[in-house]
PDB file of N, CA and C in Angstrom:
ATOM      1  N   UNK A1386       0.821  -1.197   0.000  1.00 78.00           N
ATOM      2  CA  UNK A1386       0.000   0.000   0.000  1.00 78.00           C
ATOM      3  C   UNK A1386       0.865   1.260   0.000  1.00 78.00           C
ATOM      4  N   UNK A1387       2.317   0.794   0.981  1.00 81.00           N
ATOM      5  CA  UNK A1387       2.982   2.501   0.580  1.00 81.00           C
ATOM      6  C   UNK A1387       3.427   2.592  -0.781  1.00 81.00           C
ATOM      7  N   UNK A1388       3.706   1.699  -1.381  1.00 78.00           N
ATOM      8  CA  UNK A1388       4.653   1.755  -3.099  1.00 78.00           C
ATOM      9  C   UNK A1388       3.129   2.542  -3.730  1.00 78.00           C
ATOM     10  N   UNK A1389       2.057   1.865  -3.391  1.00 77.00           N
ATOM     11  CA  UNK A1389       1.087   2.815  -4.076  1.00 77.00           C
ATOM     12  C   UNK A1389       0.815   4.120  -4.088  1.00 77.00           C
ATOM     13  N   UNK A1390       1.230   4.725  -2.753  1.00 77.00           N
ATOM     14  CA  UNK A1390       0.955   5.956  -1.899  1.00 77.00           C
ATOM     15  C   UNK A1390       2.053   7.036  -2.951  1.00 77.00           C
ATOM     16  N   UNK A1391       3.031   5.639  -2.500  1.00 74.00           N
ATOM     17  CA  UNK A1391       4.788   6.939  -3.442  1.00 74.00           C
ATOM     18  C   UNK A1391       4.066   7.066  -4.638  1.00 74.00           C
ATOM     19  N   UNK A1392       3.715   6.089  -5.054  1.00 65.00           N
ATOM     20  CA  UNK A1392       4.035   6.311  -6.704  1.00 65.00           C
ATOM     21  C   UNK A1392       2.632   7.464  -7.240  1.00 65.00           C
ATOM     22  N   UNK A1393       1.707   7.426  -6.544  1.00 70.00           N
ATOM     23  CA  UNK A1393       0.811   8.082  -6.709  1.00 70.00           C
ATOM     24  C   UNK A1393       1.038   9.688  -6.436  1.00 70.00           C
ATOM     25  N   UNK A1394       2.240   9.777  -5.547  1.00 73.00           N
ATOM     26  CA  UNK A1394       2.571  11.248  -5.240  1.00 73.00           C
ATOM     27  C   UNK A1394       3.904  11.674  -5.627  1.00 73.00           C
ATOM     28  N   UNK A1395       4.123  10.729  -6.389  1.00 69.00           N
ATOM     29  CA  UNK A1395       5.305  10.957  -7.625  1.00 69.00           C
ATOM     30  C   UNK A1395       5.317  11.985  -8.806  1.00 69.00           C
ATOM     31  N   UNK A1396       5.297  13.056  -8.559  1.00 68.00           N
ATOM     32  CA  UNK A1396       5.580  14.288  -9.664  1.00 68.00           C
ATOM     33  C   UNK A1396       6.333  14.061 -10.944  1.00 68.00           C
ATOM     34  N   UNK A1397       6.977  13.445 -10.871  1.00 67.00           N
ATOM     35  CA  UNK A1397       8.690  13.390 -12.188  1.00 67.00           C
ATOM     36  C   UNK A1397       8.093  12.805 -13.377  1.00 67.00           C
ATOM     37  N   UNK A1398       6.717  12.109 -13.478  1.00 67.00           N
ATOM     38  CA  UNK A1398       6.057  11.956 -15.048  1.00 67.00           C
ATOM     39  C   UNK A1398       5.525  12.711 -15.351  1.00 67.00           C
ATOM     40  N   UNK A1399       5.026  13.635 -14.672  1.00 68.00           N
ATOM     41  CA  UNK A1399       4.235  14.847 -15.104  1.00 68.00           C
ATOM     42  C   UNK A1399       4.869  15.648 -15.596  1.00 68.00           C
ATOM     43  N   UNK A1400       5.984  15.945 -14.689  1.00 77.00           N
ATOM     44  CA  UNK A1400       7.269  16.721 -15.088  1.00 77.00           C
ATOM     45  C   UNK A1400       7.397  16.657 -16.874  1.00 77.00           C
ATOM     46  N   UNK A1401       7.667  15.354 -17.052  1.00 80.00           N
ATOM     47  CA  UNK A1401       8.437  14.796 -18.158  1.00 80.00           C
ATOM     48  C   UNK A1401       7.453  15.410 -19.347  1.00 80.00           C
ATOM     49  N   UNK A1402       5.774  15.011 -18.829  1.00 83.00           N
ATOM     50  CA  UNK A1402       5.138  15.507 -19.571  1.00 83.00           C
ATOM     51  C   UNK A1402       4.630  16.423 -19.863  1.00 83.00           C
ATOM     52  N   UNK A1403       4.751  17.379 -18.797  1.00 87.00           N
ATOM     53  CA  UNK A1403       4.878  19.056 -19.349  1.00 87.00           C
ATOM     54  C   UNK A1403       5.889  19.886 -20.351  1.00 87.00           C
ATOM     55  N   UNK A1404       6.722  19.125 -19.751  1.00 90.00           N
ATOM     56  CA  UNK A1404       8.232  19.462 -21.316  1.00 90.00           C
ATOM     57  C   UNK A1404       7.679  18.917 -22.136  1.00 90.00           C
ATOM     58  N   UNK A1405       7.399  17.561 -22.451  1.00 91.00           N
ATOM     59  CA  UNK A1405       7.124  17.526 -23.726  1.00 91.00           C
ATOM     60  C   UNK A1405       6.317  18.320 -24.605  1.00 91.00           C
ATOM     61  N   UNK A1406       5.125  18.455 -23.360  1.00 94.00           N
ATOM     62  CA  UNK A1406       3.964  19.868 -24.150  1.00 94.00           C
ATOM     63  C   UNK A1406       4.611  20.737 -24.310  1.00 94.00           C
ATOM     64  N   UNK A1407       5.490  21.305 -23.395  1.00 95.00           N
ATOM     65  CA  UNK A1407       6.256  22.718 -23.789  1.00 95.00           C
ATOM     66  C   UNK A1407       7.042  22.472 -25.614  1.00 95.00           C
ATOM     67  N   UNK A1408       7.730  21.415 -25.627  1.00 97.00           N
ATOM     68  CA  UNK A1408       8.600  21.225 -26.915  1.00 97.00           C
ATOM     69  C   UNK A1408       7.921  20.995 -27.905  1.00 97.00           C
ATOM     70  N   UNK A1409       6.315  20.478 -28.125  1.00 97.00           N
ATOM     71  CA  UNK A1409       5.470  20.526 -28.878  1.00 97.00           C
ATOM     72  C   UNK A1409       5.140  21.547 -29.167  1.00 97.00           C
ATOM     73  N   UNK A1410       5.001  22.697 -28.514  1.00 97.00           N
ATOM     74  CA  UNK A1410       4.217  24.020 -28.740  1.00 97.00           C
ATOM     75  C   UNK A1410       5.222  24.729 -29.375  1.00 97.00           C
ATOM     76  N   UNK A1411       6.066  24.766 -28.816  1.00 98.00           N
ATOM     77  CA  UNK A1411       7.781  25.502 -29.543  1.00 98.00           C
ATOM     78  C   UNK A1411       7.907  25.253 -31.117  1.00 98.00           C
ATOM     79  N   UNK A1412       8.037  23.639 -31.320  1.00 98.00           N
ATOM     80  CA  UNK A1412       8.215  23.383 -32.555  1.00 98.00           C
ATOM     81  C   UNK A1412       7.015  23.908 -33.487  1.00 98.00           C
ATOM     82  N   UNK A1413       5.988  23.577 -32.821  1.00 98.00           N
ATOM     83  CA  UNK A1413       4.527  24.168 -33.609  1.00 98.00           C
ATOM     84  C   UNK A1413       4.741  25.610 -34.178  1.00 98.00           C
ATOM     85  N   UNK A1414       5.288  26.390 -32.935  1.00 98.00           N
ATOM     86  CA  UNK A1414       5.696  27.868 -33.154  1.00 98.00           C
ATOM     87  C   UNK A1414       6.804  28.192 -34.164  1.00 98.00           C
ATOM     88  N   UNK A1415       7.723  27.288 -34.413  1.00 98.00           N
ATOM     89  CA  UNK A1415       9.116  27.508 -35.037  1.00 98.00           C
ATOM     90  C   UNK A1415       8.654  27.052 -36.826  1.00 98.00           C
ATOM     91  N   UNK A1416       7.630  25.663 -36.444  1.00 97.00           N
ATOM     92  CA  UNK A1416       7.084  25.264 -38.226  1.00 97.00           C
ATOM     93  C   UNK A1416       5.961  26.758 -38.508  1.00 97.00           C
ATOM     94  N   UNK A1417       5.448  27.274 -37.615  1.00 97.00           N
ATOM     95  CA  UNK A1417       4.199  28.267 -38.221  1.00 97.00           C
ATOM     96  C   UNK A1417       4.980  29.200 -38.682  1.00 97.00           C
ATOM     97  N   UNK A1418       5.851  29.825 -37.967  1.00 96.00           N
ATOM     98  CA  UNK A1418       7.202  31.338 -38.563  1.00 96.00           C
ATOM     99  C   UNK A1418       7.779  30.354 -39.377  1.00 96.00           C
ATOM    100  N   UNK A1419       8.287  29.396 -39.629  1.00 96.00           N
ATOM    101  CA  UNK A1419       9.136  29.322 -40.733  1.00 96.00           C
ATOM    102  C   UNK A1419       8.285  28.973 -42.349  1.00 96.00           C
ATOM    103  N   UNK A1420       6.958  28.390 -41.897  1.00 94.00           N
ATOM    104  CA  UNK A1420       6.139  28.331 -43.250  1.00 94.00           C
ATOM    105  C   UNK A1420       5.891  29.791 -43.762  1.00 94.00           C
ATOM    106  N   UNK A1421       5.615  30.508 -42.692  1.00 93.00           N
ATOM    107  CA  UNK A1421       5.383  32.071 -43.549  1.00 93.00           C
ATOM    108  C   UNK A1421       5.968  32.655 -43.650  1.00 93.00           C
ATOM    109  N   UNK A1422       7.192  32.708 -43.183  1.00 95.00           N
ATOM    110  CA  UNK A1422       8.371  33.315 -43.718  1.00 95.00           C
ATOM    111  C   UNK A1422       8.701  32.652 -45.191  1.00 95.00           C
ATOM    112  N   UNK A1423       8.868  31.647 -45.270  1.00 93.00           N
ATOM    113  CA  UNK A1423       8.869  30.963 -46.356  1.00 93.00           C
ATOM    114  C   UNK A1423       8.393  31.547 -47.511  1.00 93.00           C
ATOM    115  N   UNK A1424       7.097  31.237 -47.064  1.00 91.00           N
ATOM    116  CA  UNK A1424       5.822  31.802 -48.462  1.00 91.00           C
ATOM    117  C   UNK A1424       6.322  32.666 -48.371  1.00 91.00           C
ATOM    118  N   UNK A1425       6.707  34.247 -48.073  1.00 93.00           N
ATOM    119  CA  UNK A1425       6.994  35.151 -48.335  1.00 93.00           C
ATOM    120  C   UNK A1425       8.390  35.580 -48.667  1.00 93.00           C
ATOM    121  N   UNK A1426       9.176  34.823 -48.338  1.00 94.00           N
ATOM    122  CA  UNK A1426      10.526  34.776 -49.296  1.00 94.00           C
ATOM    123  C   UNK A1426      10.048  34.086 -50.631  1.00 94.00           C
ATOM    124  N   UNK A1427       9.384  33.269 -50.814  1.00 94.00           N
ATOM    125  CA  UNK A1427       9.321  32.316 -51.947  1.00 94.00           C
ATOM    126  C   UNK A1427       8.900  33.805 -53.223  1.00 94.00           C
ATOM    127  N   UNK A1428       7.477  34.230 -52.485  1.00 94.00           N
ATOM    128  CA  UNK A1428       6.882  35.474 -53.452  1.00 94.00           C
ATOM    129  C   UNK A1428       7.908  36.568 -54.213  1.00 94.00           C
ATOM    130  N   UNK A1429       8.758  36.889 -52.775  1.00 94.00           N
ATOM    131  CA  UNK A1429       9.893  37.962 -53.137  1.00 94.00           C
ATOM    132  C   UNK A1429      10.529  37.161 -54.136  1.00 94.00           C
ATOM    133  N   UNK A1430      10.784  35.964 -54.365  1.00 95.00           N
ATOM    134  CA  UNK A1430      11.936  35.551 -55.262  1.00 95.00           C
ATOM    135  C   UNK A1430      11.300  35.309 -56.755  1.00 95.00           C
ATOM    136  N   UNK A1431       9.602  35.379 -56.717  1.00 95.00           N
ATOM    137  CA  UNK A1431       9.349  35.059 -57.574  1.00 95.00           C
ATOM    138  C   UNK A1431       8.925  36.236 -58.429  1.00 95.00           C
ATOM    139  N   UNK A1432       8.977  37.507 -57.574  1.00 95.00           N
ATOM    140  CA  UNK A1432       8.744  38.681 -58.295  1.00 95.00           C
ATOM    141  C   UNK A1432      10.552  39.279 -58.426  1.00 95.00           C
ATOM    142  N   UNK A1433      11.431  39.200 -57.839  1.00 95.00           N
ATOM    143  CA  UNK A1433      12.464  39.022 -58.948  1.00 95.00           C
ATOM    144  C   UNK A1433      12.570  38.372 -59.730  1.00 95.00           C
ATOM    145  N   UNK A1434      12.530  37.318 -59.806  1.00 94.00           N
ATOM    146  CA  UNK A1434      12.618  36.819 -61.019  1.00 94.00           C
ATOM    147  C   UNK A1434      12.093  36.628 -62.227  1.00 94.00           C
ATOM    148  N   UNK A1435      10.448  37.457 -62.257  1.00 95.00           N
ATOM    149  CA  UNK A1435       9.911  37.886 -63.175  1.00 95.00           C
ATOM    150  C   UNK A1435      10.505  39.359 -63.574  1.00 95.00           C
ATOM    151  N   UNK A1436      11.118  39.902 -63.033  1.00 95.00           N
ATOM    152  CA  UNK A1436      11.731  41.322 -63.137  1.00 95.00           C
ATOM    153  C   UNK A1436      12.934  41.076 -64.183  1.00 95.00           C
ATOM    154  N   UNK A1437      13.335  39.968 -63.836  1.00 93.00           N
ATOM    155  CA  UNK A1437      14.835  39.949 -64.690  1.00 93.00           C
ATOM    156  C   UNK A1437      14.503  39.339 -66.378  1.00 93.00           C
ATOM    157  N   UNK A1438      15.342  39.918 -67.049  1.00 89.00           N
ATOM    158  CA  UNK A1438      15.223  40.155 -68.145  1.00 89.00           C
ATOM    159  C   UNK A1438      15.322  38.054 -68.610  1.00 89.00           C
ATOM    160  N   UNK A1439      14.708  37.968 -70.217  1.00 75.00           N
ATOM    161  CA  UNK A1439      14.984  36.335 -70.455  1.00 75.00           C
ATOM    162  C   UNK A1439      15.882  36.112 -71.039  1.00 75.00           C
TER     163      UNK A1439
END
């Protein structure tokens, strides 16, 4: 009954699994700025390059 008691008032998986949410949300954040940055470098490159002569 105490191994049940510890393990039940054992913090350190939760732990584990709040970082992971944290590193999920990050990357989420890092793919959303880098897709639209993207698209919008992509545009800039594609209106130079309609600019330049054939």
């Amino acid at each position: 009954m105490q191994l049940v008691n510890r393990l039940w008032k054992e913090e350190d998986g939760a732990t584990a699994v709040e970082y992971g949410i944290m590193v999920a949300a990050i990357a989420a954040v890092i793919v959303t700025v880098v897709f639209a940055v993207g698209t919008k470098t992509n545009k800039a490159f594609s209106i130079v390059n309609s600019a330049l002569p054939a």
